[in-house]
Coordinates of C-alpha atoms and ligand atoms in Angstrom, one line a residue:
X1 CA 6.0 -212.8 78.4
X2 CA 7.0 -216.7 79.2
X3 CA 8.0 -217.4 82.9
X4 CA 11.5 -218.1 82.0
X5 CA 11.6 -214.5 80.2
X6 CA 10.3 -213.0 83.5
X7 CA 12.6 -215.3 85.6
X8 CA 15.8 -214.4 83.7
X9 CA 17.0 -211.2 85.2
X10 CA 16.7 -212.6 88.8
X11 CA 18.9 -215.8 87.6
X12 CA 21.3 -213.2 86.1
X13 CA 21.6 -211.3 89.4
X14 CA 21.7 -214.6 91.0
X15 CA 24.4 -216.0 88.9
X16 CA 26.3 -212.4 88.7
X17 CA 26.5 -212.2 92.4
X18 CA 27.5 -215.8 92.7
X19 CA 25.6 -216.7 96.0
X20 CA 23.0 -219.7 96.2
X21 CA 19.4 -218.4 95.5
X22 CA 17.0 -218.4 98.0
X23 CA 13.7 -218.5 95.5
X24 CA 11.5 -221.1 96.0
X25 CA 12.0 -223.0 92.6
X26 CA 14.9 -225.3 92.4
X27 CA 18.1 -223.9 90.5
X28 CA 19.1 -226.2 88.1
X29 CA 22.5 -226.0 89.5
X30 CA 22.6 -225.4 93.1
X31 CA 25.8 -224.2 94.5
X32 CA 26.7 -224.8 98.3
X33 CA 29.6 -222.7 99.9
X34 CA 32.1 -225.1 101.9
X35 CA 33.9 -222.3 103.4
X36 CA 33.0 -222.6 107.0
X37 CA 33.9 -225.1 109.6
X38 CA 37.4 -226.6 108.3
X39 CA 39.9 -228.1 110.8
X40 CA 43.5 -227.3 109.9
X41 CA 47.1 -228.2 110.7
X42 CA 50.3 -226.9 109.6
X43 CA 52.3 -229.9 109.3
X44 CA 51.9 -233.2 107.7
X45 CA 49.7 -236.1 109.4
X46 CA 49.8 -239.4 108.5
X47 CA 46.5 -241.1 107.8
X48 CA 44.6 -237.7 107.8
X49 CA 42.3 -238.6 104.8
X50 CA 40.7 -241.4 106.8
X51 CA 37.3 -240.2 107.7
X52 CA 37.6 -241.4 111.4
X53 CA 40.9 -239.6 112.2
X54 CA 41.2 -237.8 115.2
X55 CA 41.4 -234.0 114.3
X56 CA 40.0 -232.7 117.6
X57 CA 43.4 -230.9 118.4
X58 CA 43.5 -229.3 115.1
X59 CA 42.4 -225.4 114.7
X60 CA 39.4 -224.5 113.4
X61 CA 39.5 -222.2 110.5
X62 CA 37.4 -220.8 107.8
X63 CA 38.8 -220.6 104.2
X64 CA 39.7 -218.6 102.5
X65 CA 42.6 -219.1 104.8
X66 CA 46.5 -218.6 104.7
X67 CA 48.6 -220.7 106.6
X68 CA 51.6 -218.1 106.5
X69 CA 50.3 -214.6 106.5
X70 CA 52.3 -213.6 109.3
X71 CA 55.7 -215.6 109.0
X72 CA 55.6 -214.6 105.1
X73 CA 55.6 -211.1 105.3
X74 CA 58.3 -210.1 108.2
X75 CA 61.6 -210.7 106.1
X76 CA 64.5 -213.5 106.7
X77 CA 62.9 -215.8 103.8
X78 CA 61.9 -218.1 106.7
X79 CA 58.5 -218.6 106.1
X80 CA 56.7 -221.7 106.3
X81 CA 56.9 -223.9 103.3
X82 CA 55.6 -227.5 103.7
X83 CA 52.3 -229.6 104.1
X84 CA 49.1 -228.4 105.6
X85 CA 45.8 -230.4 106.1
X86 CA 42.3 -229.2 105.9
X87 CA 39.3 -231.6 107.1
X88 CA 35.5 -231.0 107.3
X89 CA 32.1 -232.7 107.2
X90 CA 29.7 -232.2 104.8
X91 CA 26.0 -233.8 104.9
X92 CA 25.0 -233.1 101.2
X93 CA 20.7 -232.5 100.8
X94 CA 19.3 -235.5 99.7
X95 CA 17.0 -233.0 97.4
X96 CA 20.6 -233.5 95.0
X97 CA 19.7 -237.1 94.0
X98 CA 20.4 -237.7 90.6
X99 CA 22.9 -234.7 90.1
X100 CA 26.6 -235.2 89.6
X101 CA 28.6 -233.5 92.6
X102 CA 31.6 -231.8 92.1
X103 CA 34.0 -230.0 94.8
X104 CA 35.4 -227.1 93.3
X105 CA 38.3 -225.0 94.5
X106 CA 38.8 -221.8 93.5
X107 CA 42.7 -221.5 94.6
X108 CA 45.0 -223.5 96.5
X109 CA 48.5 -222.9 96.7
X110 CA 50.5 -225.0 95.3
X111 CA 49.6 -228.7 95.2
X112 CA 46.3 -230.3 96.4
X113 CA 45.6 -234.1 97.1
X114 CA 41.8 -234.3 97.7
X115 CA 39.9 -237.3 99.5
X116 CA 35.8 -237.9 100.3
X117 CA 35.4 -240.3 102.7
X118 CA 38.8 -241.7 102.5
X119 CA 38.6 -242.2 98.5
X120 CA 41.3 -240.1 96.9
X121 CA 39.5 -238.0 94.1
X122 CA 42.8 -236.6 92.5
X123 CA 45.7 -234.1 92.7
X124 CA 46.0 -230.5 91.3
X125 CA 49.3 -229.1 90.8
X126 CA 49.7 -225.2 90.5
X127 CA 48.6 -222.4 93.0
X128 CA 46.4 -220.0 91.2
X129 CA 43.7 -221.5 89.2
X130 CA 40.1 -223.0 89.5
X131 CA 39.9 -227.0 89.8
X132 CA 37.1 -229.5 90.2
X133 CA 37.0 -233.1 91.0
X134 CA 34.1 -235.3 90.4
X135 CA 32.6 -236.7 93.8
X136 CA 29.3 -238.3 92.6
X137 CA 30.6 -241.8 93.3
X138 CA 32.0 -241.1 97.0
X139 CA 29.7 -238.4 98.3
X140 CA 26.5 -240.0 100.4
X141 CA 23.4 -237.9 100.2
X142 CA 21.7 -236.9 103.7
X143 CA 24.6 -238.3 105.6
X144 CA 28.0 -237.4 107.3
X145 CA 30.9 -237.2 104.7
X146 CA 34.3 -236.0 105.4
X147 CA 36.2 -234.0 103.1
X148 CA 40.4 -234.1 103.5
X149 CA 42.6 -232.0 101.8
X150 CA 46.4 -232.2 101.6
X151 CA 47.9 -229.0 100.5
X152 CA 51.7 -228.2 100.0
X153 CA 53.4 -225.1 99.2
X154 CA 57.1 -226.8 99.4
X155 CA 59.3 -226.0 96.7
X156 CA 58.5 -228.3 93.5
X157 CA 60.7 -228.4 90.5
X158 CA 57.8 -229.5 88.3
X159 CA 55.5 -226.7 89.1
X160 CA 55.9 -223.0 88.3
X161 CA 56.9 -220.5 89.6
X162 CA 60.1 -222.1 91.0
X163 CA 61.6 -218.7 92.3
X164 CA 60.0 -215.2 92.2
X165 CA 60.2 -211.6 94.2
X166 CA 57.0 -212.9 96.3
X167 CA 56.3 -214.8 99.1
X168 CA 54.5 -217.9 97.8
X169 CA 51.8 -218.1 100.7
X170 CA 50.1 -221.5 101.2
X171 CA 46.7 -222.9 101.8
X172 CA 43.0 -222.9 100.5
X173 CA 43.0 -219.1 99.9
X174 CA 39.9 -219.1 97.6
X175 CA 36.5 -220.4 97.8
X176 CA 35.4 -224.3 98.1
X177 CA 32.0 -225.1 96.9
X178 CA 29.6 -228.0 96.0
X179 CA 28.2 -227.7 92.5
X180 CA 25.3 -230.0 91.4
X181 CA 24.6 -230.3 87.9
X182 CA 22.4 -232.6 85.9
X183 CA 23.8 -235.5 84.2
X184 CA 22.9 -233.6 81.0
X185 CA 24.8 -230.4 81.3
X186 CA 27.5 -227.7 80.4
X187 CA 31.0 -229.9 80.9
X188 CA 32.4 -229.6 84.3
X189 CA 36.0 -230.7 83.7
X190 CA 37.3 -228.2 81.0
X191 CA 40.6 -227.2 82.9
X192 CA 38.1 -225.3 85.4
X193 CA 36.3 -223.2 82.7
X194 CA 32.7 -222.3 82.4
X195 CA 32.3 -224.7 79.5
X196 CA 30.8 -221.9 77.2
X197 CA 32.9 -219.7 75.7
X198 CA 32.2 -216.7 73.7
X199 CA 34.7 -215.7 70.8
X200 CA 34.0 -212.1 69.0
X201 CA 34.3 -212.9 65.4
X202 CA 33.8 -209.0 64.4
X203 CA 32.5 -206.2 66.3
X204 CA 31.7 -202.5 64.7
X205 CA 29.2 -199.9 65.3
X206 CA 26.6 -201.8 62.9
X207 CA 27.0 -205.3 64.3
X208 CA 28.5 -207.7 66.3
X209 CA 29.4 -211.5 65.4
X210 CA 29.9 -213.8 68.3
X211 CA 30.4 -217.4 68.3
X212 CA 28.9 -219.0 71.3
X213 CA 30.7 -222.5 71.6
X214 CA 29.2 -225.0 74.6
X215 CA 31.0 -227.9 75.6
X216 CA 28.4 -230.4 76.9
X217 CA 28.0 -234.1 77.8
X218 CA 25.2 -236.4 78.7
X219 CA 26.2 -238.5 81.6
X220 CA 23.0 -240.4 81.7
X221 CA 22.9 -244.2 81.1
X222 CA 20.8 -243.8 78.2
X223 CA 20.5 -241.7 74.7
X224 CA 19.0 -237.9 75.4
X225 CA 17.5 -235.8 73.0
X226 CA 19.6 -232.7 73.9
X227 CA 18.9 -228.9 72.7
X228 CA 21.5 -225.9 73.5
X229 CA 19.5 -222.6 73.8
X230 CA 21.7 -219.4 73.8
X231 CA 20.1 -216.1 74.9
X232 CA 21.6 -212.5 75.2
X233 CA 20.2 -210.0 77.2
X234 CA 21.3 -206.3 77.4
X235 CA 22.0 -204.9 80.9
X236 CA 18.8 -204.3 82.0
X237 CA 17.8 -207.8 81.4
X238 CA 15.9 -207.8 78.2
X239 CA 16.3 -210.6 75.5
X240 CA 18.6 -209.1 72.4
X241 CA 18.5 -212.2 70.5
X242 CA 17.8 -216.1 71.2
X243 CA 18.9 -219.2 69.2
X244 CA 18.1 -222.6 69.9
X245 CA 20.4 -225.3 68.1
X246 CA 18.8 -228.3 66.3
X247 CA 17.9 -231.4 68.5
X248 CA 20.4 -234.0 68.6
X249 CA 20.7 -237.3 70.0
X250 CA 23.2 -237.9 72.3
X251 CA 24.1 -241.3 73.4
X252 CA 25.0 -242.3 77.1
X253 CA 28.2 -241.0 78.4
X254 CA 29.4 -238.8 75.7
X255 CA 30.3 -235.2 75.2
X256 CA 29.1 -232.8 72.6
X257 CA 30.0 -229.5 71.3
X258 CA 27.8 -226.9 69.8
X259 CA 28.8 -223.6 67.9
X260 CA 26.0 -221.2 67.6
X261 CA 26.3 -217.5 65.8
X262 CA 24.8 -214.7 67.2
X263 CA 24.5 -211.4 65.8
X264 CA 23.7 -208.0 67.4
X265 CA 22.9 -205.3 65.4
X266 CA 23.6 -201.9 66.5
X267 CA 25.6 -202.9 69.6
X268 CA 26.2 -200.9 72.6
X269 CA 30.0 -201.6 72.4
X270 CA 32.4 -201.9 75.5
X271 CA 34.4 -198.8 75.7
X272 CA 36.8 -199.1 78.3
X273 CA 36.3 -196.7 81.2
X274 CA 34.4 -194.6 78.9
X275 CA 31.3 -196.9 78.9
X276 CA 32.0 -200.4 79.9
X277 CA 28.4 -201.8 78.9
X278 CA 27.9 -205.5 79.5
X279 CA 25.6 -207.9 77.6
X280 CA 25.3 -211.4 79.2
X281 CA 24.7 -214.5 77.3
X282 CA 22.8 -217.3 79.3
X283 CA 23.2 -220.8 78.0
X284 CA 20.9 -223.6 78.9
X285 CA 20.6 -227.1 77.8
X286 CA 17.4 -228.8 77.3
X287 CA 16.6 -232.6 77.5
X288 CA 13.1 -233.1 75.5
X289 CA 12.1 -229.7 76.7
X290 CA 13.3 -229.6 80.2
X291 CA 16.0 -227.2 81.1
X292 CA 18.6 -229.2 82.8
X293 CA 21.4 -226.5 83.0
X294 CA 22.0 -223.2 82.7
X295 CA 25.3 -220.9 82.7
X296 CA 25.5 -217.1 82.3
X297 CA 28.5 -215.5 80.9
X298 CA 29.6 -211.7 80.5
X299 CA 29.5 -210.5 77.1
X300 CA 31.7 -206.8 76.3
X301 CA 31.4 -206.5 72.7
X302 CA 34.9 -204.5 71.8
X303 CA 37.7 -205.0 69.2
X304 CA 41.5 -203.9 70.0
X305 CA 44.6 -204.0 67.9
X306 CA 48.3 -202.9 68.8
X307 CA 50.2 -201.1 66.0
X308 CA 53.7 -200.5 66.2
X309 CA 53.4 -196.7 65.6
X310 CA 50.6 -195.9 67.1
X311 CA 49.9 -197.9 70.0
X312 CA 46.9 -199.6 71.2
X313 CA 43.4 -198.8 69.9
X314 CA 39.7 -200.0 71.3
X315 CA 37.2 -200.3 68.8
X316 CA 39.5 -198.3 66.2
X317 CA 40.2 -195.3 68.5
X318 CA 43.4 -195.0 70.1
X319 CA 43.5 -195.4 73.9
X320 CA 46.7 -194.1 75.9
X321 CA 46.9 -196.9 78.4
X322 CA 47.7 -195.8 81.9
X323 CA 48.6 -198.9 83.8
X324 CA 49.7 -200.7 86.9
X325 CA 50.8 -203.9 88.0
X326 CA 49.4 -205.6 91.1
X327 CA 49.8 -208.7 93.5
X328 CA 47.1 -210.5 95.0
X329 CA 48.4 -210.1 98.7
X330 CA 47.6 -207.8 101.6
X331 CA 48.8 -207.0 105.0
X332 CA 47.7 -209.7 107.3
X333 CA 45.6 -211.5 104.8
X334 CA 48.2 -213.1 103.0
X335 CA 46.6 -214.3 99.6
X336 CA 43.1 -215.1 101.5
X337 CA 41.7 -211.4 100.6
X338 CA 38.0 -210.6 100.3
X339 CA 35.9 -209.4 97.5
X340 CA 35.2 -206.2 99.5
X341 CA 39.1 -205.6 99.8
X342 CA 39.2 -206.2 96.0
X343 CA 36.9 -203.5 95.6
X344 CA 38.9 -201.1 97.7
X345 CA 41.9 -201.8 95.5
X346 CA 39.8 -200.9 92.1
X347 CA 38.5 -197.9 94.1
X348 CA 42.0 -196.8 94.9
X349 CA 43.0 -197.3 91.3
X350 CA 40.1 -195.6 90.0
X351 CA 41.1 -192.5 92.2
X352 CA 44.4 -192.4 90.5
X353 CA 43.3 -192.7 86.8
X354 CA 44.1 -196.1 86.1
X355 CA 42.9 -198.0 83.1
X356 CA 45.1 -200.9 82.4
X357 CA 46.3 -203.5 84.7
X358 CA 48.7 -206.4 84.6
X359 CA 47.8 -209.0 87.2
X360 CA 51.4 -210.0 87.9
X361 CA 52.8 -212.8 87.6
X362 CA 49.4 -215.4 87.9
X363 CA 46.0 -215.9 87.5
X364 CA 44.1 -214.0 90.2
X365 CA 40.6 -214.5 91.7
X366 CA 37.5 -214.4 89.4
X367 CA 36.2 -211.4 91.3
X368 CA 39.7 -209.3 90.1
X369 CA 38.4 -209.7 86.5
X370 CA 34.7 -209.2 87.0
X371 CA 35.5 -205.8 88.4
X372 CA 37.9 -205.0 85.7
X373 CA 35.1 -205.8 83.0
X374 CA 32.4 -203.7 85.0
X375 CA 35.2 -200.7 85.5
X376 CA 36.5 -200.9 81.9
X377 CA 40.0 -201.7 82.5
X378 CA 42.4 -203.3 79.9
X379 CA 44.0 -206.5 81.4
X380 CA 47.1 -208.3 80.7
X381 CA 47.1 -211.8 82.6
X382 CA 49.9 -214.1 82.8
X383 CA 50.9 -217.8 83.8
X384 CA 53.8 -217.5 86.5
X385 CA 56.5 -218.8 84.6
X386 CA 58.6 -216.8 86.6
X387 CA 62.9 -216.5 86.3
X388 CA 63.6 -219.9 85.2
X389 CA 62.5 -223.2 84.3
X390 CA 63.0 -227.0 84.7
X391 CA 63.9 -228.9 81.8
X392 CA 61.6 -231.7 82.6
X393 CA 58.5 -233.0 80.6
X394 CA 56.5 -232.6 83.7
X395 CA 57.4 -228.8 84.2
X396 CA 56.4 -228.2 80.7
X397 CA 53.2 -230.2 81.0
X398 CA 52.3 -228.2 84.3
X399 CA 53.2 -224.8 82.6
X400 CA 50.6 -225.9 79.6
X401 CA 48.0 -227.0 81.9
X402 CA 48.2 -223.4 83.9
X403 CA 48.2 -221.7 80.4
X404 CA 44.9 -223.7 79.7
X405 CA 43.5 -223.2 82.9
X406 CA 44.3 -219.5 82.5
X407 CA 42.7 -219.1 79.4
X408 CA 39.4 -221.2 79.6
X409 CA 38.7 -219.7 82.8
X410 CA 39.0 -216.2 81.9
X411 CA 37.9 -216.4 78.0
X412 CA 34.9 -214.3 78.3
X413 CA 36.0 -211.2 80.2
X414 CA 35.9 -208.4 78.1
X415 CA 38.6 -206.6 80.0
X416 CA 41.3 -209.1 79.4
X417 CA 43.1 -208.4 75.9
X418 CA 46.5 -209.9 76.4
X419 CA 47.8 -213.7 77.5
X420 CA 51.2 -213.4 79.2
X421 CA 53.2 -216.5 78.9
X422 CA 56.2 -215.5 81.1
X423 CA 58.1 -213.1 82.9
X424 CA 61.9 -212.5 83.1
X425 CA 63.4 -215.6 81.9
X426 CA 67.1 -215.7 83.2
X427 CA 68.3 -218.3 80.1
X428 CA 68.0 -217.3 76.7
X429 CA 68.6 -221.3 76.4
X430 CA 66.9 -223.7 73.6
X431 CA 64.9 -225.3 76.6
X432 CA 63.3 -221.8 77.6
X433 CA 62.9 -220.9 74.1
X434 CA 61.0 -223.9 73.2
X435 CA 58.5 -224.0 75.7
X436 CA 57.8 -220.3 75.1
X437 CA 57.6 -221.3 71.6
X438 CA 55.1 -223.8 72.5
X439 CA 53.3 -221.4 74.9
X440 CA 52.9 -219.3 72.1
X441 CA 51.1 -221.8 69.8
X442 CA 48.9 -222.5 72.7
X443 CA 47.7 -218.9 73.3
X444 CA 46.7 -219.0 69.7
X445 CA 45.1 -222.4 69.5
X446 CA 43.2 -221.7 72.6
X447 CA 42.0 -218.1 71.6
X448 CA 42.0 -216.9 67.8
X449 CA 41.3 -213.3 69.0
X450 CA 43.6 -211.9 71.5
X451 CA 47.4 -211.2 71.4
X452 CA 50.2 -212.9 73.5
X453 CA 52.8 -211.2 75.3
X454 CA 56.0 -211.5 77.2
X455 CA 57.5 -209.4 80.0
X456 CA 61.5 -209.3 79.3
X457 CA 64.2 -207.8 81.1
X458 CA 66.8 -208.7 78.4
X459 CA 67.8 -207.0 75.0
X460 CA 65.9 -206.9 72.1
X461 CA 68.0 -209.6 70.1
X462 CA 67.4 -212.5 72.5
X463 CA 65.0 -215.2 71.3
X464 CA 63.2 -214.5 74.6
X465 CA 61.9 -211.1 73.2
X466 CA 60.8 -212.6 69.9
X467 CA 58.2 -215.2 70.5
X468 CA 54.8 -212.9 71.1
X469 CA 52.6 -210.9 69.2
X470 CA 53.6 -207.9 71.4
X471 CA 56.3 -207.2 74.0
X472 CA 56.9 -205.7 77.5
X473 CA 60.0 -204.6 78.6
X474 CA 60.8 -204.6 82.7
X475 CA 62.8 -201.3 82.6
X476 CA 64.3 -199.8 86.2
X477 CA 66.1 -196.7 84.8
X478 CA 67.2 -194.8 87.9
X479 CA 66.4 -197.7 89.8
X480 CA 68.2 -200.9 88.8
X481 CA 70.3 -198.9 86.1
X482 CA 71.3 -195.6 85.8
X483 CA 69.0 -192.7 83.8
X484 CA 66.1 -190.7 84.4
X485 CA 63.5 -192.7 82.3
X486 CA 63.0 -195.0 79.3
X487 CA 62.8 -192.4 76.8
X488 CA 66.1 -192.6 74.8
X489 CA 66.0 -196.4 75.4
X490 CA 62.6 -196.8 73.7
X491 CA 63.4 -194.3 71.0
X492 CA 66.8 -196.4 70.0
X493 CA 64.6 -199.8 70.0
X494 CA 61.9 -198.2 68.0
X495 CA 64.2 -196.8 65.1
X496 CA 66.4 -199.8 64.6
X497 CA 63.1 -202.3 64.6
X498 CA 60.1 -200.4 63.8
X499 CA 57.7 -203.1 63.6
X500 CA 58.5 -204.1 67.3
X501 CA 55.2 -203.6 69.3
X502 CA 56.8 -202.1 72.5
X503 CA 55.7 -201.8 76.1
X504 CA 56.9 -201.2 79.3
X505 CA 55.8 -204.1 81.6
X506 CA 57.4 -202.9 84.6
X507 CA 59.2 -199.6 85.9
X508 CA 59.3 -198.2 89.4
X509 CA 61.6 -197.6 92.3
X510 CA 61.3 -198.3 96.0
X511 CA 59.7 -195.7 98.3
X512 CA 58.8 -195.5 101.9
X513 CA 56.4 -193.5 103.7
X514 CA 58.8 -193.2 106.5
X515 CA 61.9 -192.0 104.9
X516 CA 62.4 -188.8 103.1
X517 CA 65.2 -186.8 101.4
X518 CA 64.9 -183.0 99.7
X519 CA 66.2 -182.5 96.7
X520 CA 65.8 -186.2 95.8
X521 CA 68.5 -187.9 94.2
X522 CA 69.0 -191.3 93.2
X523 CA 69.6 -193.6 96.2
X524 CA 71.5 -197.0 96.6
X525 CA 68.9 -199.4 95.4
X526 CA 69.8 -202.2 97.7
X527 CA 70.0 -199.9 100.8
X528 CA 67.8 -199.5 103.6
X529 CA 66.9 -196.0 102.3
X530 CA 64.1 -195.4 99.8
X531 CA 63.0 -191.7 100.2
X532 CA 59.4 -191.3 98.9
X533 CA 60.6 -188.3 97.2
X534 CA 62.9 -189.9 95.0
X535 CA 60.2 -192.6 94.0
X536 CA 58.1 -189.6 93.1
X537 CA 60.7 -187.9 91.0
X538 CA 61.4 -191.5 88.9
X539 CA 57.7 -191.7 88.1
X540 CA 57.5 -188.1 87.2
X541 CA 60.6 -188.3 85.0
X542 CA 59.3 -191.7 83.3
X543 CA 55.8 -191.0 82.8
X544 CA 56.9 -187.7 81.0
X545 CA 59.0 -189.4 78.6
X546 CA 56.5 -192.3 78.2
X547 CA 53.5 -189.8 77.6
X548 CA 55.6 -188.4 74.6
X549 CA 56.2 -191.5 72.8
X550 CA 52.5 -192.9 71.7
X551 CA 54.1 -195.9 69.8
X552 CA 54.6 -197.5 73.5
X553 CA 51.4 -199.5 73.2
X554 CA 51.2 -199.8 77.1
X555 CA 53.2 -199.1 80.2
X556 CA 52.6 -200.8 83.5
X557 CA 54.0 -199.0 86.8
X558 CA 55.6 -201.4 89.2
X559 CA 53.5 -201.7 91.4
X560 CA 50.2 -200.3 92.6
X561 CA 50.6 -201.7 96.1
X562 CA 53.3 -202.8 98.4
X563 CA 53.6 -206.6 98.3
X564 CA 55.0 -209.5 100.9
X565 CA 58.5 -210.6 99.2
X566 CA 59.9 -212.2 102.6
X567 CA 63.2 -212.5 100.9
X568 CA 64.0 -208.8 100.6
X569 CA 65.5 -206.6 103.3
X570 CA 65.3 -202.9 102.1
X571 CA 63.7 -199.6 102.6
X572 CA 62.3 -200.0 106.4
X573 CA 60.3 -202.7 106.0
X574 CA 62.0 -206.2 106.1
X575 CA 59.9 -208.8 103.9
X576 CA 58.2 -206.4 101.8
X577 CA 58.5 -204.9 98.2
X578 CA 57.9 -201.3 98.7
X579 CA 57.4 -200.2 95.1
X580 CA 53.9 -199.7 95.3
X581 CA 52.3 -196.5 95.2
X582 CA 50.0 -197.8 98.0
X583 CA 51.1 -199.0 101.4
X584 CA 50.8 -203.0 102.0
X585 CA 47.7 -202.1 104.2
X586 CA 46.3 -199.5 101.7
X587 CA 46.3 -197.2 104.7
X588 CA 48.6 -194.6 102.8
X589 CA 49.1 -193.1 99.4
X590 CA 52.8 -192.4 98.6
X591 CA 53.7 -189.1 96.9
X592 CA 53.8 -190.7 93.6
X593 CA 50.2 -191.8 93.9
X594 CA 49.1 -188.4 93.8
X595 CA 51.4 -187.5 91.1
X596 CA 49.9 -190.0 88.6
X597 CA 46.4 -188.9 90.3
X598 CA 46.9 -185.2 88.9
X599 CA 48.3 -186.4 85.6
X600 CA 45.8 -189.3 84.9
X601 CA 42.8 -188.5 85.7
X602 CA 42.6 -185.8 82.6
X603 CA 42.0 -188.7 80.0
X604 CA 42.1 -186.8 77.2
Ligands
LIG1 C1 61.1 -207.6 88.2 C2 60.1 -208.7 88.2 C3 59.2 -208.3 89.8 C4 59.9 -207.6 90.6 C5 60.7 -206.4 90.4 C6 61.4 -205.8 91.4 O1 61.5 -207.1 87.1 O2 59.3 -209.0 87.3 O3 58.7 -209.6 90.0 O4 59.3 -207.7 92.0 O5 61.4 -206.5 89.3 O6 60.8 -205.1 92.1 O7 62.6 -205.7 91.4

């Protein structure tokens, strides 16, 4: 067995855990965490990008960090929306000589300007995606450097979301890393994506055909003899198949793409919660035989369809989706939620019998999708195109950018089945519909295998409801409108338009664990009284009607967890949307949680 084959499982484990390896052999792609030792000021500061700027009076913070975790969750819609500055020193190791150095931010809300040693690297607009800047020319190895980041979460007419029913927490709220790559490497600038994209051409019990697309580049000043090697390993780390593309001569400063088809016979398929089996694909770049870069991605072999009469099928078998929506925030953390807290969220969803998740209304941390892969969830992800759009070229360009980032960064997660292009647009007008038409085509151009979707709160005749492959409706029968549930509405729509692939993207009611009423009856929705018993009754009625209608391809409770919406003053918690089945601190499961648990943990 070659040394590489022996080491591959270790490398896979290291990359799966996303921690810098401590092995003696140098990794081809060293990653250094820059989460510690930041100075922070919650206001604007003229000249703070200059290396010598005096930040001694600023507070000391580590990232992930949210600057309005407190004032964004107490009501009054008066939380801080403005500028904050972050600065830190960094001394990259001299051992990185010859590498290209990328500063990577996994999430900054909403607009970030980044400088190194007073030189501006760039601006990123959009609060939910990973982005990277090339800092090779500005970072000095073995010496002190200053990274400065100006962040603003102020309202911006050109960056969605413009308005929404959730708090726009500000700050550098996910990890920051320094990634060092060889000049001959997988491309780093591809909308923050991994540069390796796995497209499942066909998957059956007999075989799976997967295209491995690698976007690479040669940043050396001379021509290189490049090879791309793709290796599929199973869950034990054993090599299933490996293929090396023909050597190609790549000129200096040139990108090159390689597509390699791999066949896996008698695959163990990714079967949702029944068996979320994962292979991995490792792509290595070689320069005249020397491995210069290595990227490992998860591979779950599965196929899915949605039928207007019979709903969602996974690998040819009908699968009833027990879905919930979830935001990313949590009491006292704002959006800066740790991986351990994400695991707790999945433990709660597992306990309740959830098997489908809509990550409303934006891209969430990679760990969320990793956990969904590993635990077998079917996921709907979306861009934050909520409520309304601006009629500007800049707004449209930013929505398109956020969609490319969403799709490329998450392309290889087998748990993802649906790309969402928007939520509850208020205006069924030419400007909004033209943008949705464009975004829908963009989904199919970016990804030939998955379905597009949209969450609609208007009728089926509006243009808004007619762009995507499948559709979800936000329906609040018994809450924002009268009725006991969606049954008769769904039957009427299904009878009128049998080809429409109907889902329910949201349904639910407010529920306070401190407010009670027997027998439960429909309360006034905007009141301060949200009895827990009524929330339970609404879910019981709604789910019974949903369960009797298998043509509904998927339905999603609004919401798994209470979340911050600083503009709300309802129930007994100002600043909170209390439609969760679990409280904002994750401390209390509400009555409706137990009702679903009793009904969903039998998955027959
Ligand atoms: C919706 C929105 C969601 C809100 C929810 C509510 O339809 O899509 O963002 O939080 O209603 O609770 O009103």
